[in-house]
CSV table of C-alpha atoms in Angstrom, one decimal:
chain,number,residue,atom,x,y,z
A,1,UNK,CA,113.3,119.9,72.8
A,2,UNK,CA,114.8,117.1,70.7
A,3,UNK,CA,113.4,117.3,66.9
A,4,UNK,CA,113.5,113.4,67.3
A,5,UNK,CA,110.7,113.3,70.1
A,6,UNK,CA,108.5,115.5,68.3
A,7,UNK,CA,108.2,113.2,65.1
A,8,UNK,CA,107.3,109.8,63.8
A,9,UNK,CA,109.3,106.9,64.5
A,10,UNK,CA,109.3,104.9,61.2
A,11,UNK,CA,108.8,101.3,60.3
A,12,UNK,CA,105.3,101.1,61.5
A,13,UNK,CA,102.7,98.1,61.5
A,14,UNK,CA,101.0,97.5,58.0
A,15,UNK,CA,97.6,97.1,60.2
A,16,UNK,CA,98.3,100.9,62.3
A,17,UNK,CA,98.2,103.1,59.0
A,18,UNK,CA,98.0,106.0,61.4
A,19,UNK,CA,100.8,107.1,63.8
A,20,UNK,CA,100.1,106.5,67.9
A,21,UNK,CA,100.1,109.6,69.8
A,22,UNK,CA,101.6,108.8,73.1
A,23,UNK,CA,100.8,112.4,75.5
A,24,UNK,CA,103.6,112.5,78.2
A,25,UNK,CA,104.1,115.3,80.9
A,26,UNK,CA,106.8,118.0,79.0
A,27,UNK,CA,109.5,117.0,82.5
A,28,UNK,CA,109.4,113.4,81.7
A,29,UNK,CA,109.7,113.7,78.0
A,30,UNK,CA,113.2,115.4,79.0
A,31,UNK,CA,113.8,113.2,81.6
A,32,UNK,CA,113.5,110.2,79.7
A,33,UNK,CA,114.1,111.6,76.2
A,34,UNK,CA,116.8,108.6,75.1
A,35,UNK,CA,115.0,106.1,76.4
A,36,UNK,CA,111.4,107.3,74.5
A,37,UNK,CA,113.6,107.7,71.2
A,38,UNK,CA,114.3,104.1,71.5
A,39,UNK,CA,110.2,103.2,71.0
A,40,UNK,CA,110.0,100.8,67.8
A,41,UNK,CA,106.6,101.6,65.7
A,42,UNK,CA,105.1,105.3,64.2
A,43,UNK,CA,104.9,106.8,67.1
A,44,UNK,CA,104.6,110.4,67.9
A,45,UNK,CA,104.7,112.2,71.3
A,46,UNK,CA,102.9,114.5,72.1
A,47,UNK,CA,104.3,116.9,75.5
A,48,UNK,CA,101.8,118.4,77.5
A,49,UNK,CA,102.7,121.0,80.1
A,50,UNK,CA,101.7,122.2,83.6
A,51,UNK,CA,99.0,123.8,82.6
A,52,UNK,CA,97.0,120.9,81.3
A,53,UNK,CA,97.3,121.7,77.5
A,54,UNK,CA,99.2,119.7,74.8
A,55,UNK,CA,101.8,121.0,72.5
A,56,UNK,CA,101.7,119.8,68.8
A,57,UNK,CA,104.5,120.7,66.4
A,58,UNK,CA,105.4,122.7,69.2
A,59,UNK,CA,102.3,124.7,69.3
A,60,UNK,CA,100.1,124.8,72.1
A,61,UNK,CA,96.7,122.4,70.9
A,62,UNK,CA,93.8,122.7,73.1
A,63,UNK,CA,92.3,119.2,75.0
A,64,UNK,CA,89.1,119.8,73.4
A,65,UNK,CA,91.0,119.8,69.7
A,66,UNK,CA,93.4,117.2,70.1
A,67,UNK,CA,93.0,113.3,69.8
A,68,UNK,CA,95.5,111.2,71.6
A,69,UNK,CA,95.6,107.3,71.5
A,70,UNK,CA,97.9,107.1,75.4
A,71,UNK,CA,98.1,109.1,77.9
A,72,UNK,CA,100.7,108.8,80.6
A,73,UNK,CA,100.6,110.5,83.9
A,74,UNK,CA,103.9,109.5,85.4
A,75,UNK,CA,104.7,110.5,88.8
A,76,UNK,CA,106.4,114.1,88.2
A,77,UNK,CA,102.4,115.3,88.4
A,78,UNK,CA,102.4,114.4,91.6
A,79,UNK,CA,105.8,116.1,92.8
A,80,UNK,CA,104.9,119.0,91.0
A,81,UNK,CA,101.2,118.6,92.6
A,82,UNK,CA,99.4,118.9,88.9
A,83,UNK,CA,97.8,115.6,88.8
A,84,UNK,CA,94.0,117.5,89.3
A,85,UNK,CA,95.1,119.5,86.1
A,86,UNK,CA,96.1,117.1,84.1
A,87,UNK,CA,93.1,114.7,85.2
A,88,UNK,CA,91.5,118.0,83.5
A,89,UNK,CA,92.8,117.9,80.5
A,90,UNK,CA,91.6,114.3,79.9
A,91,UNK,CA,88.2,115.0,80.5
A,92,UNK,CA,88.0,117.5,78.4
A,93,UNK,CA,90.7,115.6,75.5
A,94,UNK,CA,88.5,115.0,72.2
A,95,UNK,CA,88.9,111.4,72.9
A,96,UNK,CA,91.8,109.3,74.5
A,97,UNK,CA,92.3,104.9,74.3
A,98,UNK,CA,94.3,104.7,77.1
A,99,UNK,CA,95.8,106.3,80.1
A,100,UNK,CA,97.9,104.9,82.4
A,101,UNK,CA,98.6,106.0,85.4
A,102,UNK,CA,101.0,106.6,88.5
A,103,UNK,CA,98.3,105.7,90.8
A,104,UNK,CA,97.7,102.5,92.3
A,105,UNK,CA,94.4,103.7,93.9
A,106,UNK,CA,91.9,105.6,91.6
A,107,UNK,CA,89.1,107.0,94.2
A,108,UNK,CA,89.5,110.4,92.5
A,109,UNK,CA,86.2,111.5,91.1
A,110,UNK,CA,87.9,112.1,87.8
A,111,UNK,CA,89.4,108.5,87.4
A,112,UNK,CA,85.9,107.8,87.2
A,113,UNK,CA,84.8,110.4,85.3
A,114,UNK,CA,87.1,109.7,82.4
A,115,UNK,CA,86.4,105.7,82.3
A,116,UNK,CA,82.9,106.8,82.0
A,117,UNK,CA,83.6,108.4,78.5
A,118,UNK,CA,85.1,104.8,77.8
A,119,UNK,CA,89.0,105.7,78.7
A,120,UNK,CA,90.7,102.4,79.2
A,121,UNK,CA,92.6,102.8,82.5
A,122,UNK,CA,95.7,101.3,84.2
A,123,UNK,CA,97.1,101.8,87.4
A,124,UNK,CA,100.4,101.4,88.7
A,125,UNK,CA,101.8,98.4,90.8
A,126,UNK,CA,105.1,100.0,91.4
A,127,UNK,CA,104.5,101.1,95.1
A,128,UNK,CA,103.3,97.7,96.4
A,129,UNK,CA,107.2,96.6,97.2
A,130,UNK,CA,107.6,99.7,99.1
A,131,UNK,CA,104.7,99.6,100.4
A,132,UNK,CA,104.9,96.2,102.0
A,133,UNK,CA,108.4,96.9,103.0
A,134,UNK,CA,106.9,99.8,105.1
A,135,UNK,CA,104.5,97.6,106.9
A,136,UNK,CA,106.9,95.0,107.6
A,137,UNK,CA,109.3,97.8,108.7
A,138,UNK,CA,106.6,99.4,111.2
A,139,UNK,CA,104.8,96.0,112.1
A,140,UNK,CA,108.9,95.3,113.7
A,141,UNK,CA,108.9,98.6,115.5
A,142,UNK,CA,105.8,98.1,117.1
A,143,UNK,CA,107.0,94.3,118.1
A,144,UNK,CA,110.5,95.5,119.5
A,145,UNK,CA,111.0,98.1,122.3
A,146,UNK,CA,113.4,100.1,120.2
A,147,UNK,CA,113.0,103.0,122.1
A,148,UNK,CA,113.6,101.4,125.2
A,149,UNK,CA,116.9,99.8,123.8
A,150,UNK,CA,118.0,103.4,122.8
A,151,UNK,CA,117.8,104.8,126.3
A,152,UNK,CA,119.6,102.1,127.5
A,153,UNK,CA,122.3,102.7,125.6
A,154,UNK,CA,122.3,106.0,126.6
A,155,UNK,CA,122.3,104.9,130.0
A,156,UNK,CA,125.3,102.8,129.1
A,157,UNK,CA,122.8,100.0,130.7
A,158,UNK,CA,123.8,96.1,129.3
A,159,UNK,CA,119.9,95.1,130.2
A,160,UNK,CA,118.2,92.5,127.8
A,161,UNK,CA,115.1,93.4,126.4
A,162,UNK,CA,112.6,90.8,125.1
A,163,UNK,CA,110.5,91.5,122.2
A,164,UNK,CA,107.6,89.5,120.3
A,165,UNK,CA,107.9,87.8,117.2
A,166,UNK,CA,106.0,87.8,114.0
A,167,UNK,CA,106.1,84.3,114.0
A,168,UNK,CA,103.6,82.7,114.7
A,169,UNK,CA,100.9,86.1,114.2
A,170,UNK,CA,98.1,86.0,112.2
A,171,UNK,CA,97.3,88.7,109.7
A,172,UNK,CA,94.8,89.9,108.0
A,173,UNK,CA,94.6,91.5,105.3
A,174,UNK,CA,92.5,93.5,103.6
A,175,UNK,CA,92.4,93.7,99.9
A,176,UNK,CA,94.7,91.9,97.7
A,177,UNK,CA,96.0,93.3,95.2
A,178,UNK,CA,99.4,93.6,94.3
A,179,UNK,CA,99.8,95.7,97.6
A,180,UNK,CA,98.1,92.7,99.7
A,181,UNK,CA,99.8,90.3,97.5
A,182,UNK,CA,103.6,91.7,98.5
A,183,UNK,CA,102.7,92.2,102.2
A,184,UNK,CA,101.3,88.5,102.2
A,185,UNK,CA,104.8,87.4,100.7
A,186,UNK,CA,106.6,88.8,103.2
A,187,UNK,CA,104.1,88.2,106.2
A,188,UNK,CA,104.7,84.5,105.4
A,189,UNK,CA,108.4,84.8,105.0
A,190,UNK,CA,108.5,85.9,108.2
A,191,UNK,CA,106.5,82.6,109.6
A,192,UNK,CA,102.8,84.5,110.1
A,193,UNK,CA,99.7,82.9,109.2
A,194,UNK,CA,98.3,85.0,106.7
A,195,UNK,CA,94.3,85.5,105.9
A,196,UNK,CA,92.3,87.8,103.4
A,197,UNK,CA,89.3,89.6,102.8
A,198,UNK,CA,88.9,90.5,98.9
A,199,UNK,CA,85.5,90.8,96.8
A,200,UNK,CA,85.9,86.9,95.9
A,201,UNK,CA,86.1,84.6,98.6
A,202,UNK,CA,87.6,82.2,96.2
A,203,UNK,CA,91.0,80.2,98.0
A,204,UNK,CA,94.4,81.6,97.0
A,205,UNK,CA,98.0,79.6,96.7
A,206,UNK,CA,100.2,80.4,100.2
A,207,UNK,CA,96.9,82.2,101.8
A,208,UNK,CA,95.4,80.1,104.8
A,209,UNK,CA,91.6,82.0,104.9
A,210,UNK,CA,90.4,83.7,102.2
A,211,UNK,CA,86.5,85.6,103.0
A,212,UNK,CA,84.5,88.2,102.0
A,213,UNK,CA,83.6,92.1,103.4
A,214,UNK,CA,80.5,90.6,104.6
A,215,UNK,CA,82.3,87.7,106.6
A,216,UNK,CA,85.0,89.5,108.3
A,217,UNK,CA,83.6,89.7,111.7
A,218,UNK,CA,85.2,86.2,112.3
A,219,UNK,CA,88.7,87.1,110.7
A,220,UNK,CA,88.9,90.7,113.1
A,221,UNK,CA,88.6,88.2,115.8
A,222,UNK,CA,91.7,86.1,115.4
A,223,UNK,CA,94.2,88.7,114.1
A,224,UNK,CA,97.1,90.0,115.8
A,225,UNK,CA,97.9,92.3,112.4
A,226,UNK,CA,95.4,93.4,110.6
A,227,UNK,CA,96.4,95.5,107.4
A,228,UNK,CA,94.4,97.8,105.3
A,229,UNK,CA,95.0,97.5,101.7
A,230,UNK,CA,91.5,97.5,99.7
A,231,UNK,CA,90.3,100.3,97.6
A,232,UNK,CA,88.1,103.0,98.9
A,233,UNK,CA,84.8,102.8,97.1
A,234,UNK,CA,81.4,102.5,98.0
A,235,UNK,CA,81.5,99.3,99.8
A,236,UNK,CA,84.5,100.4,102.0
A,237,UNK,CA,84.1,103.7,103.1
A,238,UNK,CA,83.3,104.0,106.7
A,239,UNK,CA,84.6,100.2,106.8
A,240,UNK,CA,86.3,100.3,109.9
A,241,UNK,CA,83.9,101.9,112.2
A,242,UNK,CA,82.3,100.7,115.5
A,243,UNK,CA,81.1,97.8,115.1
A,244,UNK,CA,84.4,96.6,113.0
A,245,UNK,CA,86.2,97.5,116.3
A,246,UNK,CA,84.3,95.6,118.4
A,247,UNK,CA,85.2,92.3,116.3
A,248,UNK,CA,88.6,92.8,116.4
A,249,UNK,CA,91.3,91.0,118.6
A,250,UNK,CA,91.6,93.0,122.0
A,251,UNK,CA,95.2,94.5,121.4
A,252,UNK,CA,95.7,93.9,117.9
A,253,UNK,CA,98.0,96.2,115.5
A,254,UNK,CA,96.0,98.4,113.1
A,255,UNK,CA,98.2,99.6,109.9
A,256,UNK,CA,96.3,101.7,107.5
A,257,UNK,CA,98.3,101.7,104.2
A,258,UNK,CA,95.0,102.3,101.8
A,259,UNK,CA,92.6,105.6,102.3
A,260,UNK,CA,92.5,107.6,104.8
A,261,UNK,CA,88.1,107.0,104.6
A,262,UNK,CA,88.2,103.7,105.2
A,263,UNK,CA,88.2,104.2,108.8
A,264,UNK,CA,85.8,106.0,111.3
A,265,UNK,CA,88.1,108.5,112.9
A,266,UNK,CA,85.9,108.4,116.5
A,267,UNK,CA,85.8,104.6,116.3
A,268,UNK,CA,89.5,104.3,115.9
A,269,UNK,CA,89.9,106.4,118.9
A,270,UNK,CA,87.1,104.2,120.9
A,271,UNK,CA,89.3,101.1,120.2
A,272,UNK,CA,92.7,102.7,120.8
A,273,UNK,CA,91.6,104.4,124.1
A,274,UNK,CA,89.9,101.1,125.3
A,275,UNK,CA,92.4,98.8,124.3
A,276,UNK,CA,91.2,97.2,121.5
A,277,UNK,CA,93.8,98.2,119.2
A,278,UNK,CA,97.0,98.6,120.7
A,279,UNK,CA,98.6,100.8,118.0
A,280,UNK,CA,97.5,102.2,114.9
A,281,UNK,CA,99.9,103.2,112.2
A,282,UNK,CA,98.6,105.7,109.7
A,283,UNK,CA,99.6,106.6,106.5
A,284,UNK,CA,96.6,107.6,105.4
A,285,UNK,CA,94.0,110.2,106.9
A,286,UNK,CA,90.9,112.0,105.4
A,287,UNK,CA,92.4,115.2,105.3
A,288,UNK,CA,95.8,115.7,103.6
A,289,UNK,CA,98.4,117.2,104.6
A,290,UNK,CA,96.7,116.0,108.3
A,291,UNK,CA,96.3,119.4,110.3
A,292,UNK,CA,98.3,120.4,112.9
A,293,UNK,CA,95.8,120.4,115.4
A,294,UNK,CA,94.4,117.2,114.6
A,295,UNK,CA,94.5,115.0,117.5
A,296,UNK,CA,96.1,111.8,115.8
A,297,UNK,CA,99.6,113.8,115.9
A,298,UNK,CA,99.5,113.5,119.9
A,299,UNK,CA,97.6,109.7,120.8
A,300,UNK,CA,100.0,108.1,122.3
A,301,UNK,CA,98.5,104.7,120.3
A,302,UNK,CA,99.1,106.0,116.9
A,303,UNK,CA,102.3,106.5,114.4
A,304,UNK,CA,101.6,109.0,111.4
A,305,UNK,CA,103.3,109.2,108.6
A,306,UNK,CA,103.0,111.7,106.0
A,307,UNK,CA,101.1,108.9,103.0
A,308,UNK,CA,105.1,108.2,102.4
A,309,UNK,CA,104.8,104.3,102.5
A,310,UNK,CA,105.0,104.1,98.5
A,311,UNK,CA,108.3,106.3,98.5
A,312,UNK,CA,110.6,103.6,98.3
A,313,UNK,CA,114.0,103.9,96.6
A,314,UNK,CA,113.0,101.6,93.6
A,315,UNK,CA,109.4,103.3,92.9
A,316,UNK,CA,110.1,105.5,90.5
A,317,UNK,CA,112.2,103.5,88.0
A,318,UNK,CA,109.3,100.3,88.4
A,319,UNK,CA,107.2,103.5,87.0
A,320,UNK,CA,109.2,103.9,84.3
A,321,UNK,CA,109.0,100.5,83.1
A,322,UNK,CA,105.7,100.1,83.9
A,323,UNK,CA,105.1,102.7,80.6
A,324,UNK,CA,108.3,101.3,78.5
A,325,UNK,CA,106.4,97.9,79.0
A,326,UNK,CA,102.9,98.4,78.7
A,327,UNK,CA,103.2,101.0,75.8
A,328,UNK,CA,104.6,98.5,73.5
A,329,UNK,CA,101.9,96.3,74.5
A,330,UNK,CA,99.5,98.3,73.5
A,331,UNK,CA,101.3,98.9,69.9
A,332,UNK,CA,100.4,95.4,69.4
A,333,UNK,CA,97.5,94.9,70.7
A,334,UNK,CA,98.3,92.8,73.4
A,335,UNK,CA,96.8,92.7,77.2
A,336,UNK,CA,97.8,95.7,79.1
A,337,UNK,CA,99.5,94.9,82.7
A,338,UNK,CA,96.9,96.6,85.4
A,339,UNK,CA,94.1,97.4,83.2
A,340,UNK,CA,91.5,98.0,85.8
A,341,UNK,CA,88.1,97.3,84.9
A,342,UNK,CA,85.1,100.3,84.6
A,343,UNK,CA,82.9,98.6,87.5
A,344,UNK,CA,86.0,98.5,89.6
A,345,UNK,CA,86.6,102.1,89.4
């Protein structure tokens, strides 16, 4: 490892007498290791490794006997699937300021578990343009008969197939963050009326309804497209369930790009197997990686995918700069970008 990453960077603030310790996964320090040498300020990173310990002076330093101003989770943790271990080692870090993370959702016990001991938190907005290019993408395969127009082909068949437009659809949507916010964008662009439910009923620029969880009943019933995009907390667990599915539209698209325990799994059925939801397209489920004999593989009304809607080709790099842009900001003491709020997590 490069004897530049593991020592101060000069030149720092007269009111930060102490150097920032920055924790970053060991892979991404080597990943990125030009671009980190490039952070202005006294700044010191400190790698941690696979195994959920950090190494200083390139010694292994236990969580429990090391103090680290940021902490980074960037998405290699999750290809490598070590995000439970390092969630570990923050919770049982002497004491942390910040950690930003890959996640856009934070429903992991430990998310919560490490604001509680008064861990400033961000989460990532990086996935919400892939994200919302997924819904579009599937909300236009459910609307043409692509299929269809396939066979035909095969058949060498010149038959015109008509198709139905998003024009003209309304959508709701269901949380609005920045995920809500992109799939609204492109929702309108495409000429659909657009409505959302969010925890402040308070009007938004470009949205035609804005309501509440407790007023949605009236919003299932005029929506052709209704996307899930909240958080899964307390108040949205078990959200979708019967008596959701009996408000909705009779044959309106369900996409599910949010937690997989948002929904009642036997409701969904009902309303597929009834008709009240034409198709249902799942990124999402309760159990992941879904099992093989779970019966969503085979309904004939639903589309799984394997929680790949964030995995858009840009992703990773808006991760990147997610960190190279917050990390400065927290150098000088400025507002961090997606700093989520305790109550919120």
């Amino acid at each position: 490892m490069s004897s530049r990453i593991a020592i101060h960077f000069r030149n720092h603030p007269k009111d930060r007498p102490m150097p920032t310790t920055v924790a970053i996964y060991e892979r991404t320090v080597e990943r990125l290791r030009s671009r980190l040498e490039t952070l202005a300020s006294d700044v010191v990173i400190v790698p941690f490794n696979k195994n959920g310990e950090y190494l200083v002076d390139g010694q292994v330093s236990a969580p429990e006997e090391t103090a680290i101003d940021y902490l980074w989770l960037s998405h290699e943790l999750s290809a490598e699937k070590i995000v439970g271990a390092a969630l570990e080692m923050a919770l049982r870090t002497k004491s942390i300021d910040v950690m930003q993370t890959f996640n856009a959702g934070l429903d992991l016990p430990a998310y919560k578990q490490v604001a509680d001991k008064g861990v400033r938190i961000c989460n990532s907005n990086a996935q919400a343009v892939a994200i919302s290019e997924y819904v579009l993408a599937n909300v236009l395969a459910c609307f043409h008969p692509l299929a269809q127009r396939q066979q035909l082909q095969s058949e060498k068949a010149w038959e015109k197939t008509p198709f139905r437009e998003i024009a003209g659809t309304n959508w709701l949507i269901v949380g609005f963050g920045p995920i809500g916010e992109n799939v609204a964008s492109r929702a309108r662009a495409f000429g659909a009326s657009v409505s959302v439910i969010r925890r402040s009923p308070q009007p938004i620029e470009g949205v035609d309804r804005v309501g509440s969880l407790k007023d949605i009943e009236p919003f299932l019933a005029d929506a052709d497209v209704i996307v899930l995009a909240c958080a899964l907390n307390d108040e949205t667990r078990g959200m979708a369930n019967g008596r959701f599915f009996d408000a909705v539209k009779p044959g309106a698209l369900l996409i599910n790009i949010a937690r997989g325990g948002i929904i009642d799994d036997a409701a969904l059925f009902a309303a597929l197997d009834d008709g009240r939801i034409s198709k249902a397209v799942l990124d999402v489920f309760n159990q992941e990686p879904l099992p093989a004999g779970d019966p969503y593989w085979e309904h004939p009304g639903v589309i799984v995918t394997a929680h790949t809607s964030f995995n858009g080709s840009g992703v990773r790099g808006r991760w990147d700069d997610l960190f190279f842009d917050n990390f400065p900001r927290y150098l000088n003491g400025e507002p961090l970008n997606n700093e989520v709020s305790p109550e919120k997590i």
